[in-house]
């Protein structure tokens, strides 16, 4: 009788998380599923900066100052760091309610609604909360089975409720929410500076070459083409990124999110003022940019306990653990950086928020219930037999 | 009424879960993390109101301390920005430090106050900072005269 050595690799919680996220590095990195536009962003930034460092910087360092490429490198590092931080971090995803909590909330709702006659539509699930003397409505999320906290919203692309949801940005391949909004803002701000910087010094470079190399015409034939390419990329980028930075600066000074701005939550028509604003620009900026960094409540890297059965999710989107990237074609236009979130239905649709999914191209989650671990390295790994 | 449990281990081994009570968030001050101090009726016979309110108020104070925007948070924010947020690989953020204090406090409260009464508090961070979950245990020997028999509680947690 031979003894079989069983090496059990611990199942980490990220493997069982519902929602349409991709996880890398054993749960350390969290992104949306569609990453094509993010790769484009990376390519544009790295490509343009590489051309700048390769062709313009040597000339400018010699003829003007070596501080120019040094500052460009620092700015480039900052831009990349902010981009990666925005893309890879948890935006503030709210975990779905476990069955006991969901039942408790259901009971509270039924108790509050009283008796609904058969055939009648039950009233919409809304809680009214008074915040700073304004009445704010909290909506019930049928997918996550919770009443969403104020300013939270459900992202239909990632299929998660996100706290202080701003928007889903395909350029960074992730939602922008409470935890990564400041990195997103710093990314757009530093990218604006970098683009303007490269654009300006390209112009300077061309002008200098015009005046200096009248005698010695040894210009490398490739350089003018690269300069033109960089100028074009920067020119178009400046318009969009600087505009976006300006827009977000405006939002920050008013302590609003893009989502609230689009929906016109505080536009004043209904006389509801923004209850979160401190009515002071400096205080608003400080709260958004300098508040303490909020930790992730998702616990992606926690180890799943073997004796506890995973909570049964009534919706079918439980198996989103595959790292395989199937770049699904987005139905949204690539020029529009903003993707609106779902609107909860007025009628009671228990269990599934199916009628409000905006991205219809992605599969609805009809996947086999047992997830395969992408990190299986040992040949004798036994996975949990339960789903 | 006082139940025969004296410590956390005894509670876990010899009691069965009867019910769970969820203390919801209080949003009247905005989006800061704060829990309602309203005493739930299901705990009426299990614990004194003042003890419960003290626990929730202390937790609220801890969260307020963690989310306070002041000199220290500015310093942390600026320093982090200058180091491209790499400094968080070395040091803990203030919020994380306070969360550790909270978890120690909850552990202590469970041992001293709640377990002897057959109750157990779950750290809100494990529930997405949405609720404080209080599990109500019944002695396995007693017949099913639990306080919330109308609720369906899922077994096997």
Short mmCIF file of C-alpha atoms in Angstrom, two decimals, chain A residues 78 81-82 85 95-98 100-101 104 107 129-132 138 146 149-150 182-183 186 286-287 290 292-295 297, chain B residues 20 22 24 27-28 30-31 66-69 73-74 81 84-85 88 93-95 99 125 127-131 151-152 154 157:
data_model
loop_
_atom_site.label_atom_id
_atom_site.label_comp_id
_atom_site.label_asym_id
_atom_site.label_seq_id
_atom_site.Cartn_x
_atom_site.Cartn_y
_atom_site.Cartn_z
CA UNK A 78 5.34 59.29 -11.30
CA UNK A 81 3.28 54.65 -10.71
CA UNK A 82 -0.04 56.45 -10.46
CA UNK A 85 -1.71 52.09 -8.66
CA UNK A 95 -18.55 42.63 -0.64
CA UNK A 96 -21.91 41.04 -1.22
CA UNK A 97 -24.12 40.22 1.71
CA UNK A 98 -23.83 36.75 3.16
CA UNK A 100 -27.91 35.63 6.91
CA UNK A 101 -27.46 39.32 6.36
CA UNK A 104 -32.22 39.89 7.77
CA UNK A 107 -37.26 40.58 6.67
CA UNK A 129 -31.65 58.78 5.36
CA UNK A 130 -31.08 62.27 6.60
CA UNK A 131 -27.54 63.45 6.06
CA UNK A 132 -26.66 66.98 7.13
CA UNK A 138 -30.40 54.68 -0.40
CA UNK A 146 -27.55 45.24 0.31
CA UNK A 149 -24.27 53.20 1.33
CA UNK A 150 -24.56 56.82 0.22
CA UNK A 182 -6.76 60.28 -5.67
CA UNK A 183 -4.36 58.12 -7.65
CA UNK A 186 -2.81 62.44 -9.73
CA UNK A 286 -8.32 68.20 1.54
CA UNK A 287 -11.01 65.66 2.18
CA UNK A 290 -5.61 64.09 1.91
CA UNK A 292 -6.55 58.73 5.32
CA UNK A 293 -6.13 55.85 2.89
CA UNK A 294 -9.01 53.50 3.38
CA UNK A 295 -8.10 49.82 3.57
CA UNK A 297 -12.52 45.32 2.86
CA UNK B 20 -27.78 36.70 14.14
CA UNK B 22 -27.11 42.99 12.45
CA UNK B 24 -26.64 48.82 10.65
CA UNK B 27 -25.36 57.74 7.95
CA UNK B 28 -26.64 60.90 9.59
CA UNK B 30 -22.32 61.52 6.15
CA UNK B 31 -20.19 58.72 4.84
CA UNK B 66 -9.15 56.53 12.03
CA UNK B 67 -10.93 58.75 9.54
CA UNK B 68 -10.04 62.05 11.13
CA UNK B 69 -8.68 64.56 8.65
CA UNK B 73 -3.38 62.62 7.72
CA UNK B 74 -2.01 65.54 5.68
CA UNK B 81 2.71 61.21 -2.57
CA UNK B 84 5.10 57.65 -5.01
CA UNK B 85 3.20 55.69 -2.36
CA UNK B 88 3.27 52.08 2.37
CA UNK B 93 -1.24 53.56 7.44
CA UNK B 94 -2.97 55.14 10.39
CA UNK B 95 -6.22 53.47 9.44
CA UNK B 99 -8.17 48.68 12.70
CA UNK B 125 -14.29 44.74 8.55
CA UNK B 127 -18.60 42.25 6.66
CA UNK B 128 -17.42 45.08 4.44
CA UNK B 129 -17.83 47.70 7.20
CA UNK B 130 -21.56 47.52 6.61
CA UNK B 131 -22.84 45.89 9.77
CA UNK B 151 -35.88 33.79 11.49
CA UNK B 152 -34.21 31.22 9.33
CA UNK B 154 -28.31 29.10 8.09
CA UNK B 157 -21.06 28.53 9.90
#
